[in-house]
Short mmCIF file of C-alpha atoms in Angstrom, two decimals:
data_model
loop_
_atom_site.label_atom_id
_atom_site.label_comp_id
_atom_site.label_asym_id
_atom_site.label_seq_id
_atom_site.Cartn_x
_atom_site.Cartn_y
_atom_site.Cartn_z
CA MET G 1 81.89 27.39 165.15
CA ALA G 2 78.75 28.49 163.30
CA ARG G 3 79.04 31.21 160.72
CA ARG G 4 77.75 34.55 161.91
CA THR G 5 77.27 36.40 158.63
CA SER G 6 73.96 36.53 156.81
CA LEU G 7 73.33 35.81 153.15
CA GLY G 8 73.22 39.55 152.60
CA ASP G 9 76.85 39.76 153.71
CA ALA G 10 78.08 37.24 151.13
CA ASP G 11 79.86 39.93 149.10
CA CYS G 12 81.07 42.00 152.07
CA ALA G 13 84.76 41.32 152.62
CA ILE G 14 84.61 42.79 156.15
CA ALA G 15 81.81 40.45 157.21
CA GLN G 16 83.48 37.44 155.62
CA ALA G 17 86.80 38.22 157.31
CA LEU G 18 85.07 38.60 160.68
CA ASP G 19 83.65 35.11 160.25
CA VAL G 20 87.25 33.89 160.51
CA VAL G 21 88.88 36.30 162.96
CA GLY G 22 85.95 38.11 164.51
CA ASP G 23 86.15 36.98 168.09
CA TRP G 24 88.49 37.83 170.94
CA TRP G 25 90.52 34.62 170.92
CA THR G 26 91.29 34.09 167.25
CA LEU G 27 93.12 37.38 166.75
CA LEU G 28 95.01 36.87 170.00
CA ILE G 29 96.15 33.46 168.74
CA VAL G 30 97.41 35.15 165.57
CA ARG G 31 99.11 37.79 167.73
CA ASP G 32 100.94 35.23 169.85
CA SER G 33 101.85 33.06 166.88
CA ALA G 34 103.52 36.12 165.35
CA ARG G 35 105.41 36.54 168.63
CA GLY G 36 106.86 33.02 168.37
CA ALA G 37 104.37 30.90 170.38
CA HIS G 38 103.71 27.95 168.07
CA ARG G 39 102.87 25.01 170.31
CA PHE G 40 99.57 24.23 172.00
CA GLU G 41 101.01 24.44 175.52
CA GLU G 42 102.77 27.74 174.77
CA LEU G 43 99.59 29.29 173.40
CA GLN G 44 97.52 28.05 176.33
CA ARG G 45 100.04 29.41 178.81
CA GLU G 46 100.19 32.81 177.09
CA LEU G 47 96.45 33.18 176.61
CA GLY G 48 95.11 31.47 179.75
CA MET G 49 92.21 29.87 177.86
CA SER G 50 90.74 26.40 178.26
CA ARG G 51 92.13 23.53 176.20
CA LYS G 52 88.73 22.99 174.60
CA VAL G 53 88.33 26.60 173.45
CA LEU G 54 91.93 26.77 172.21
CA ALA G 55 91.53 23.52 170.26
CA GLU G 56 88.35 24.88 168.64
CA ARG G 57 89.97 28.16 167.63
CA LEU G 58 93.09 26.46 166.29
CA LYS G 59 90.95 24.15 164.14
CA LEU G 60 89.03 27.16 162.82
CA LEU G 61 92.25 28.97 161.89
CA VAL G 62 93.76 25.87 160.26
CA ASP G 63 90.57 25.22 158.28
CA ALA G 64 90.56 28.88 157.17
CA GLY G 65 94.18 28.64 155.97
CA VAL G 66 95.45 31.16 158.53
CA LEU G 67 97.60 28.61 160.37
CA ASP G 68 99.48 25.52 159.19
CA LYS G 69 99.50 22.49 161.50
CA VAL G 70 103.06 21.18 161.25
CA PRO G 71 104.38 18.05 163.05
CA TYR G 72 107.52 18.61 165.12
CA GLN G 73 107.66 15.25 166.96
CA ASP G 74 106.88 11.70 165.80
CA ARG G 75 106.42 9.68 169.02
CA PRO G 76 103.96 10.76 170.18
CA VAL G 77 102.91 12.97 167.27
CA ARG G 78 102.88 16.63 168.28
CA HIS G 79 102.21 19.68 166.15
CA GLU G 80 103.12 23.34 165.90
CA TYR G 81 100.85 26.03 164.49
CA ARG G 82 102.56 28.49 162.18
CA LEU G 83 101.21 31.44 160.26
CA THR G 84 100.64 30.88 156.55
CA PRO G 85 101.03 33.69 154.01
CA ARG G 86 97.31 34.27 154.51
CA GLY G 87 97.90 34.48 158.26
CA ARG G 88 100.83 36.87 157.89
CA GLY G 89 98.50 39.05 155.85
CA LEU G 90 96.70 39.74 159.15
CA LEU G 91 99.76 41.37 160.73
CA PRO G 92 98.86 44.85 159.44
CA VAL G 93 95.41 44.35 161.00
CA LEU G 94 97.01 43.59 164.38
CA ILE G 95 99.30 46.59 164.10
CA ALA G 96 96.38 48.85 163.15
CA LEU G 97 94.44 47.65 166.22
CA GLN G 98 97.48 48.19 168.44
CA ASP G 99 98.07 51.66 167.00
CA TRP G 100 94.42 52.57 167.60
CA GLY G 101 94.58 51.19 171.14
CA ASP G 102 97.80 53.05 171.95
CA ALA G 103 96.37 56.32 170.63
CA TRP G 104 92.71 56.18 171.63
CA VAL G 105 92.41 53.71 174.53
CA LEU G 106 95.75 54.03 176.33
CA GLY G 107 96.54 57.52 175.01
CA GLU G 108 94.87 60.78 174.10
CA GLY G 109 94.34 60.27 170.38
CA GLU G 110 97.38 62.35 169.41
CA LEU G 111 99.45 61.62 166.31
CA MET G 112 102.91 60.97 167.77
CA ALA G 113 106.08 59.15 166.74
CA THR G 114 107.08 58.84 170.39
CA ALA G 115 105.53 58.45 173.85
CA THR G 116 105.94 59.72 177.38
CA ASP G 117 108.26 57.94 179.78
CA THR G 118 105.38 56.97 182.05
CA SER G 119 102.94 55.76 179.36
CA ARG G 120 101.70 52.19 179.27
CA GLU G 121 103.05 52.04 175.73
CA ALA G 122 106.55 52.75 177.04
CA GLY G 123 106.02 50.15 179.77
CA ARG G 124 105.16 47.54 177.14
CA VAL G 125 108.33 48.32 175.20
CA HIS G 126 110.55 48.23 178.30
CA ALA G 127 109.04 44.84 179.20
CA LEU G 128 110.86 43.45 176.13
CA ARG G 129 114.04 43.19 178.20
CA GLY G 130 114.81 39.51 178.66
CA THR G 131 112.49 38.34 175.86
CA ARG G 132 113.67 36.91 172.54
CA VAL G 133 113.40 37.99 168.95
CA PRO G 134 111.59 34.99 167.37
CA ASP G 135 113.84 32.74 165.28
CA ASP G 136 111.71 32.99 162.16
CA VAL G 137 111.53 36.80 161.86
CA ARG G 138 113.05 37.96 158.59
CA LEU G 139 113.24 41.47 157.15
CA VAL G 140 114.02 42.62 153.61
CA GLY G 141 117.48 44.01 152.99
CA MET G 142 118.35 46.84 150.63
CA ASP G 143 119.19 44.17 148.00
CA GLY G 144 115.68 42.74 148.23
CA GLU G 145 116.81 39.56 150.00
CA LEU G 146 115.35 38.33 153.29
CA ARG G 147 117.70 38.94 156.21
CA ASP G 148 117.80 37.90 159.84
CA PRO G 149 117.70 41.15 161.84
CA VAL G 150 119.93 39.53 164.50
CA ALA G 151 123.56 39.23 163.40
CA ARG G 152 126.03 36.50 164.34
CA THR G 153 128.20 38.95 166.25
CA PRO G 154 127.92 38.96 170.07
CA PHE G 155 125.44 41.86 169.91
CA THR G 156 123.15 43.56 167.43
CA VAL G 157 121.91 47.11 167.86
CA LEU G 158 118.53 47.50 166.18
CA TYR G 159 117.58 51.13 165.96
CA CYS G 160 114.02 51.53 164.69
CA PHE G 161 113.11 54.82 163.06
CA PRO G 162 110.01 56.28 161.37
CA GLY G 163 111.53 57.08 157.98
CA ALA G 164 114.48 58.68 156.21
CA TYR G 165 114.61 59.76 152.58
CA ALA G 166 117.27 60.75 150.10
CA ARG G 167 115.22 63.76 148.99
CA SER G 168 113.58 66.20 151.36
CA GLU G 169 110.43 66.40 149.22
CA SER G 170 109.83 62.67 149.81
CA TYR G 171 108.85 63.18 153.44
CA PRO G 172 105.09 63.03 154.12
CA PRO G 173 103.25 66.36 154.47
CA GLY G 174 103.43 67.71 158.01
CA TRP G 175 106.27 65.34 158.98
CA ALA G 176 108.18 68.01 160.90
CA GLY G 177 105.13 68.68 163.06
CA ILE G 178 104.72 65.09 164.27
CA PRO G 179 106.32 64.81 167.73
CA GLY G 180 109.26 62.38 167.55
CA ALA G 181 109.31 62.04 163.75
CA PRO G 182 112.16 64.42 162.74
CA GLY G 183 115.73 63.29 163.36
CA CYS G 184 116.05 60.05 161.37
CA THR G 185 118.90 61.35 159.22
CA LEU G 186 120.78 62.57 162.27
CA GLU G 187 120.29 59.20 163.99
CA SER G 188 121.57 57.16 161.04
CA CYS G 189 124.52 59.46 160.51
CA THR G 190 125.42 59.35 164.21
CA TYR G 191 125.49 55.55 164.09
CA ARG G 192 127.57 55.80 160.90
CA ASP G 193 130.10 58.07 162.60
CA HIS G 194 130.43 55.72 165.61
CA LEU G 195 130.27 52.45 163.68
CA ALA G 196 133.93 51.57 164.32
CA GLU G 197 133.32 51.82 168.07
CA PHE G 198 130.30 49.52 167.89
CA THR G 199 132.30 47.04 165.79
CA ALA G 200 135.19 47.10 168.26
CA ALA G 201 132.72 46.37 171.06
CA GLY G 202 131.39 43.30 169.19
CA ALA G 203 128.15 44.82 167.90
CA THR G 204 126.56 44.93 164.47
CA VAL G 205 124.30 47.91 163.75
CA HIS G 206 121.06 47.50 161.78
CA GLY G 207 118.62 50.32 161.07
CA VAL G 208 114.97 49.24 160.72
CA SER G 209 112.04 51.13 159.22
CA THR G 210 108.86 50.18 157.37
CA GLN G 211 110.04 51.91 154.21
CA ARG G 212 110.53 50.13 150.90
CA PRO G 213 114.04 48.71 150.34
CA ASP G 214 114.62 51.01 147.35
CA GLU G 215 113.88 54.07 149.52
CA GLN G 216 116.27 52.78 152.17
CA ARG G 217 118.96 52.07 149.59
CA ALA G 218 118.73 55.57 148.12
CA PHE G 219 119.02 57.11 151.58
CA ALA G 220 121.93 54.85 152.59
CA GLU G 221 123.83 55.71 149.42
CA LYS G 222 123.26 59.42 149.87
CA GLU G 223 124.48 59.39 153.49
CA ARG G 224 127.24 56.81 152.85
CA LEU G 225 126.00 54.46 155.52
CA ARG G 226 128.25 51.46 156.07
CA PHE G 227 125.70 49.19 157.71
CA PRO G 228 122.44 47.65 156.48
CA LEU G 229 119.01 49.20 156.65
CA LEU G 230 116.27 46.56 156.87
CA SER G 231 112.66 46.93 155.75
CA ASP G 232 109.84 45.83 158.04
CA ALA G 233 107.24 46.83 155.44
CA ASP G 234 105.34 43.60 156.16
CA LEU G 235 105.41 44.44 159.90
CA ALA G 236 106.90 41.09 160.89
CA LEU G 237 109.22 42.54 163.55
CA ALA G 238 106.63 45.07 164.72
CA ALA G 239 104.07 42.30 165.27
CA ALA G 240 106.55 39.87 166.80
CA LEU G 241 107.66 42.37 169.46
CA ARG G 242 104.50 44.52 169.59
CA LEU G 243 106.58 47.56 168.71
CA PRO G 244 104.74 50.90 168.81
CA THR G 245 103.73 52.43 165.50
CA PHE G 246 101.93 55.45 164.08
CA ARG G 247 100.45 56.15 160.66
CA ALA G 248 101.58 58.91 158.32
CA ALA G 249 100.73 59.23 154.63
CA GLY G 250 98.76 55.99 154.82
CA VAL G 251 101.73 53.92 156.04
CA SER G 252 102.31 52.30 159.43
CA ARG G 253 105.66 53.55 160.72
CA LEU G 254 107.81 52.41 163.61
CA LYS G 255 108.24 54.84 166.46
CA ARG G 256 111.83 55.67 167.31
CA LEU G 257 113.35 53.11 169.70
CA THR G 258 116.54 51.09 170.13
CA LEU G 259 117.05 47.44 171.09
CA VAL G 260 120.34 45.81 172.07
CA VAL G 261 120.06 42.09 171.24
CA ASP G 262 122.60 39.38 172.02
CA GLN G 263 123.64 36.47 169.78
CA GLU G 264 121.09 34.18 171.46
CA ARG G 265 118.39 36.65 170.31
CA VAL G 266 117.70 37.88 173.85
CA ILE G 267 116.90 41.58 174.16
CA ARG G 268 119.42 42.93 176.67
CA GLU G 269 118.50 46.63 176.68
CA VAL G 270 115.70 48.89 175.46
CA PHE G 271 115.73 52.63 174.86
CA TYR G 272 112.28 54.21 174.49
CA PRO G 273 111.27 56.92 174.11
CA VAL G 274 114.29 58.39 172.35
CA THR G 275 114.28 62.14 172.90
CA ASP G 276 118.00 62.90 172.56
CA ILE G 277 119.41 61.10 169.53
CA ALA G 278 123.11 61.61 170.24
CA ALA G 279 122.61 60.52 173.84
CA SER G 280 120.68 57.41 172.77
CA VAL G 281 123.49 56.30 170.44
CA ALA G 282 126.02 56.81 173.23
CA ALA G 283 123.78 54.88 175.63
CA ALA G 284 123.48 51.97 173.19
CA LEU G 285 127.29 51.85 172.86
CA ASP G 286 127.68 51.94 176.64
CA ALA G 287 125.14 49.11 176.97
CA VAL G 288 127.08 46.93 174.53
CA ARG G 289 130.39 47.62 176.26
CA ALA G 290 128.90 46.86 179.69
CA SER G 291 127.26 43.57 178.65
CA ASP G 292 128.83 40.15 178.91
CA PRO G 293 128.66 38.18 175.67
CA PRO G 294 126.05 35.41 175.75
CA VAL G 295 127.09 31.85 176.54
CA PRO G 296 126.20 29.66 173.54
CA ASN G 297 123.59 26.96 174.14
CA GLY G 298 125.16 23.67 175.09
CA SER G 299 128.26 25.24 176.65
#
């Protein structure tokens, strides 16, 4: 593809970035790669584009260092396309575009940490039932180590929340006035108080926010949480599942939602929007108890 920027744009980072990812298809390839589609046939099936156009865009992204072309089969040689660190650096761009689209194209431009039951945003989240959490998604634990958000127990309850802090003055200005934002402490403490019941039902509980691990650790220690909080500060999970976000104090934050995931990484149940925190925790526990454990592959 020919470069589109002029000589006058040589020092403009926006123009130079758009030379790489400035058309419809390239960002959608990055989007689907983040969602776990790594092979040519998978990308073509997801995007519905011609083989010629897809091959051109993949070459552009490999040449630009956004994707790595990695062999996964020798005879015949076949390749996967995986995001490089440079490519993963585009995930906040995707999330910002999604946030803008949810608010200004699909919504009414309101700052919200939730959605209506009938919104297209809620429909997108509920469509996650039956899909998988990609194998390569890793989040940062409170110890700073990368963790798989899906545990080895029969089920994992991932409750995503906007933010919870050890000190009340740490909350962003106007937090209490953002619909859906207040209640993170109550949610975490409710899961804490019912943790033994989730464990007895075969479920591990993980809280997920985009906060820094040190902020999560301080909050967990203050509230005596007995399960991990995981940081999606790099937006890996948000991009992989196209989870809804909003921005507050210059940070992209997950809207409040709950996923019940089985050991094979399949999302069994989705709760969104969450308007009654105690009821949502009870519903997640009921969903775990009512679900049959997954049958391991090869059985």
